[in-house]
Every structure is written in structure tokens, then in C-alpha cells.
Amino acid sequence: MQMVDKVMTILPPREIYSEGHAGAISLLVSRLAEDNDIVVGNEIKTPALTGGKFVGLSYPPYVPYLAPLSLKYKMACLHAIFAHKPSLVEVHNKPDLAYSLARLLPVRLILHNDPQTMRGAKTPQKRLRIAQKLLVCGVSEWVVSRFKDGDASFPPDIAIQHNYLDMAALPKGKPRVNTVLFAGRVVADKGVDVFVQAWAQCRNLFPDWEAVIIGADRFGPHSPETPFLRALRKEAQKSGVTLLGYQSHEDVLNAMRQASIVVVPSRWPEPFGMTALEAMGCGAAVIASSAGALPEVVGDTAILVEPGNETALSDALKNLMNNPALRKELGHRAQLRAAHFFNLNAARHRLHELRRAAIEKREKLNRD
């Protein structure tokens, strides 16, 4: 398959392309980036992630100091485009920016969240004009369905680009322990308080098991102590749940490899569910809520529960803690599913396909 000569990937402004501070999008971009790819984002003070060549954006002096951040970011991206002259630009999670840049060169928009909540894509009319001008990709069928919202007039080329795992890089050989693990942002949307409440209902029946929460309000070691986190800390102490705070991605994966059960009890509709996929790849038994794209990711390899229902989650925990054979079976099937449907090699092949498709769409628009 013919490669696209030079690709520039534009990160969302809040993403930090640096080890120990990177969010999910930065990590995914890093592992897929080709050697000659250019990754641009806000300046960083620590070494960049491997994968592509990182270029910190500088704000041109002609941009007014009091200009909105979105305008400043757009102007900085334009400055980088004129300096590096890519043949394709990939924009993550910024529909308004992608649409603006599509007037100049081929653009591919990758959506990691609900597009109906994003600037420049909140109405069907705005989403339609974006889809007509550039190639739109969503990380799940759920995201794509939210973009189309049942409208048959959208172009048929809106594509799915699933997130993925590098199975070879996952930790191996660690014995399972009697731990139920939550890993992720410690916010209400992720249902971490539901997990604490569920554990309170069943902990006395399983004295040889422990419940652990890894994460903070935000990614990175300097996350604030929010009112939600303070309240959760008190409830967790009462319920016998250990809060370990923020840990590196490597440490999280090691914890998943040792935990017997990983819970993903999200209230909000997960646009993909990377935590669930990582737990699957590590061979843990997964309990996930039925919100958003989580059923699409886990398939029949996890126990699904109603979002926000602590009793349903507690019942699922009891079921798995009482049944080591079921835990082993689910973990094995989950690992096979992750390796088959969400592997790195398939993701790279898909990336090349979609990059070519974005170029071809632009060429067709120019001819028409």
C-alpha cells in the first residue's frame, strides 16, 4: 500500500505529549506514528514520547494576547503547517479546527469522544458540512452513530478507526491476586463512587479480597484534590477501598496483569473504553457498564451491568469472586478478543488505508 509522504498530527490543546503526563490520545498517537510523522501540540518541559517527531507549537507574535485560546491554537497550527508543509493533516477531537484547515489541504478528523458535544459539530448541519469536506473517523461504532445521528444524507465514507493494543508490550507472567481494581480518572462520570458503594455491599463476604483504586482527577502526578475526590476518600476508607492515587501507565498495566477483576463502571457513555481493552489484553476478568461503546469493545467476554447501579455491580462482583473458573474463562476469552480485533498490526494497516482515503477524497473534491 502506498504511504502518504508527510503527515502532521495535531493533538488537542490539553494533551501533553510527554511520558508520565500523556493522556490516552497522546499514547495512541505515539505508538502508531511513523518515523517521518510530525506530531504537534502545546510546548512540553519534559522529554517527548517516542513516535514521530514532536514539534511544540509557538504562538505567532501577530496573534492578539487576549485572543481566545481556540484562535491562538489555530494560528499556531497554521504556522506549523506552513513551516513543515505536510501532505496530510490529522486532527484529533477538534472538528472546528479540522474544518478550517480543510480549506487548505487534505485533512482527516479522528473523533475520540461524542461529537455532538464538540465545538463546530453540535448541530447536524455542521457535522454534515464537515463530512462533505474531509474524511471523518470515529474510534467506535458508537462515536460514528453519534456523528450521523440517524441522518441518511451523510457521506458513506465516515469510517471507524478502533483504538488498539500492543499485545507484545503488555506485562506477562505475574500471578493473579485477589484484587478488584478500578483504574482511571477519579470523577463521577467514571462511576468510581458506584464501585465504592458496591464494594461496601459485599466486602464482608470476601475477607481475603481487596479493592483498589488507581487514578486521580486528571492525568499526571500533580492532579488537584477535588471536592469529589475528598468525599470519595472518606467513603472509600469506610468501605475498605484503598486509593493509590495517580500512577504511571506502566504501573497501571502491571496492576491489571495481577488483578483478578477489573471494573469499568462508567456512568457516561464511553466513546471507546480503553481501560476495558487494556484489562482484556492483560487477561483480567472485566465487569463493565453497558454505556456507550463498552459493549462493542468487550463483546461477550465481560459481565455488563447497568450504569450507576451499585447493587448490580455488587452482584457481579460476588459472582466472579465466588467463581474462579468463570474468572479464568472470561480473562482468556477477553485476551483472545483483544489480540484478534484490536491489535497493533491491524491498527497500522487501517491507519495507512485511512490516510490514503483522506488524500483520495481531497483529490476527488478538487476534480469535482
PDB file of N, CA and C in Angstrom, residues 20 24 30 75 90 105 114 122 133 136 145 170 184 200 221 237 239 254 265 291 295 300 315 317 324 333 356:
ATOM      1  N   GLY A  20       4.656  10.134  31.387  1.00  0.00           N
ATOM      2  CA  GLY A  20       4.242  10.472  32.740  1.00  0.00           C
ATOM      3  C   GLY A  20       3.151  11.510  32.812  1.00  0.00           C
ATOM      4  N   ALA A  24      -4.732   9.549  26.951  1.00  0.00           N
ATOM      5  CA  ALA A  24      -4.957   8.401  26.070  1.00  0.00           C
ATOM      6  C   ALA A  24      -4.645   8.721  24.614  1.00  0.00           C
ATOM      7  N   SER A  30       1.371   8.135  19.747  1.00  0.00           N
ATOM      8  CA  SER A  30       2.786   7.797  19.864  1.00  0.00           C
ATOM      9  C   SER A  30       3.092   6.409  19.311  1.00  0.00           C
ATOM     10  N   MET A  75      -4.034  29.438  14.929  1.00  0.00           N
ATOM     11  CA  MET A  75      -2.975  30.200  14.276  1.00  0.00           C
ATOM     12  C   MET A  75      -1.620  29.521  14.452  1.00  0.00           C
ATOM     13  N   GLU A  90      -3.781  15.321  10.247  1.00  0.00           N
ATOM     14  CA  GLU A  90      -4.738  14.561  11.054  1.00  0.00           C
ATOM     15  C   GLU A  90      -5.033  15.358  12.325  1.00  0.00           C
ATOM     16  N   LEU A 105      -5.709  22.040   2.671  1.00  0.00           N
ATOM     17  CA  LEU A 105      -5.031  20.787   2.336  1.00  0.00           C
ATOM     18  C   LEU A 105      -5.861  19.605   2.828  1.00  0.00           C
ATOM     19  N   ASP A 114     -17.839  12.005  22.073  1.00  0.00           N
ATOM     20  CA  ASP A 114     -19.126  12.294  21.456  1.00  0.00           C
ATOM     21  C   ASP A 114     -19.029  13.586  20.646  1.00  0.00           C
ATOM     22  N   LYS A 122     -21.876  20.523  16.880  1.00  0.00           N
ATOM     23  CA  LYS A 122     -23.015  20.283  17.769  1.00  0.00           C
ATOM     24  C   LYS A 122     -24.338  20.134  17.035  1.00  0.00           C
ATOM     25  N   LYS A 133     -16.468  17.756   3.519  1.00  0.00           N
ATOM     26  CA  LYS A 133     -15.219  18.456   3.206  1.00  0.00           C
ATOM     27  C   LYS A 133     -13.971  17.630   3.482  1.00  0.00           C
ATOM     28  N   VAL A 136     -13.908  11.816   7.944  1.00  0.00           N
ATOM     29  CA  VAL A 136     -14.211  11.734   9.371  1.00  0.00           C
ATOM     30  C   VAL A 136     -14.062  10.294   9.835  1.00  0.00           C
ATOM     31  N   SER A 145     -22.042   6.629  15.097  1.00  0.00           N
ATOM     32  CA  SER A 145     -23.506   6.758  15.139  1.00  0.00           C
ATOM     33  C   SER A 145     -23.920   8.099  15.733  1.00  0.00           C
ATOM     34  N   LEU A 170       2.547  -5.687  26.629  1.00  0.00           N
ATOM     35  CA  LEU A 170       1.832  -5.835  27.895  1.00  0.00           C
ATOM     36  C   LEU A 170       2.625  -6.715  28.853  1.00  0.00           C
ATOM     37  N   GLY A 184      -8.404   4.599  36.440  1.00  0.00           N
ATOM     38  CA  GLY A 184      -8.910   5.649  35.562  1.00  0.00           C
ATOM     39  C   GLY A 184      -9.061   6.954  36.308  1.00  0.00           C
ATOM     40  N   ALA A 200     -18.833  -1.878  49.357  1.00  0.00           N
ATOM     41  CA  ALA A 200     -19.353  -1.829  50.726  1.00  0.00           C
ATOM     42  C   ALA A 200     -20.427  -2.887  50.944  1.00  0.00           C
ATOM     43  N   PRO A 221       1.025  13.507  37.827  1.00  0.00           N
ATOM     44  CA  PRO A 221       1.256  13.400  39.274  1.00  0.00           C
ATOM     45  C   PRO A 221       0.801  14.603  40.084  1.00  0.00           C
ATOM     46  N   GLN A 237     -12.555   4.903  52.682  1.00  0.00           N
ATOM     47  CA  GLN A 237     -11.994   4.479  53.959  1.00  0.00           C
ATOM     48  C   GLN A 237     -13.023   3.680  54.759  1.00  0.00           C
ATOM     49  N   SER A 239     -15.433   1.962  53.511  1.00  0.00           N
ATOM     50  CA  SER A 239     -15.772   0.736  52.781  1.00  0.00           C
ATOM     51  C   SER A 239     -14.593  -0.206  52.606  1.00  0.00           C
ATOM     52  N   ASN A 254       0.705  -3.136  34.965  1.00  0.00           N
ATOM     53  CA  ASN A 254       1.181  -4.188  35.867  1.00  0.00           C
ATOM     54  C   ASN A 254       0.115  -4.545  36.896  1.00  0.00           C
ATOM     55  N   PRO A 265     -17.014   0.873  35.625  1.00  0.00           N
ATOM     56  CA  PRO A 265     -18.437   1.136  35.910  1.00  0.00           C
ATOM     57  C   PRO A 265     -18.921   2.514  35.450  1.00  0.00           C
ATOM     58  N   ALA A 291     -22.779   1.232  29.029  1.00  0.00           N
ATOM     59  CA  ALA A 291     -22.895   2.574  28.463  1.00  0.00           C
ATOM     60  C   ALA A 291     -21.976   2.764  27.263  1.00  0.00           C
ATOM     61  N   PRO A 295     -19.985  -2.132  25.391  1.00  0.00           N
ATOM     62  CA  PRO A 295     -20.415  -3.441  24.877  1.00  0.00           C
ATOM     63  C   PRO A 295     -19.749  -3.802  23.550  1.00  0.00           C
ATOM     64  N   ASP A 300     -18.702 -10.460  24.175  1.00  0.00           N
ATOM     65  CA  ASP A 300     -19.266 -11.409  25.144  1.00  0.00           C
ATOM     66  C   ASP A 300     -18.215 -11.895  26.138  1.00  0.00           C
ATOM     67  N   ASP A 315     -23.519  -7.498  42.807  1.00  0.00           N
ATOM     68  CA  ASP A 315     -23.897  -8.873  42.449  1.00  0.00           C
ATOM     69  C   ASP A 315     -22.903  -9.476  41.459  1.00  0.00           C
ATOM     70  N   LEU A 317     -19.754  -8.630  41.135  1.00  0.00           N
ATOM     71  CA  LEU A 317     -18.523  -8.890  41.880  1.00  0.00           C
ATOM     72  C   LEU A 317     -18.627 -10.189  42.675  1.00  0.00           C
ATOM     73  N   PRO A 324     -13.822 -18.896  40.452  1.00  0.00           N
ATOM     74  CA  PRO A 324     -12.511 -18.761  39.799  1.00  0.00           C
ATOM     75  C   PRO A 324     -12.493 -19.305  38.375  1.00  0.00           C
ATOM     76  N   ARG A 333     -10.879 -15.482  27.206  1.00  0.00           N
ATOM     77  CA  ARG A 333     -11.627 -15.031  26.028  1.00  0.00           C
ATOM     78  C   ARG A 333     -11.389 -13.556  25.742  1.00  0.00           C
ATOM     79  N   ARG A 356      -4.669   7.148   3.040  1.00  0.00           N
ATOM     80  CA  ARG A 356      -4.828   7.186   1.588  1.00  0.00           C
ATOM     81  C   ARG A 356      -6.244   7.649   1.225  1.00  0.00           C
TER      82      ARG A 356
END
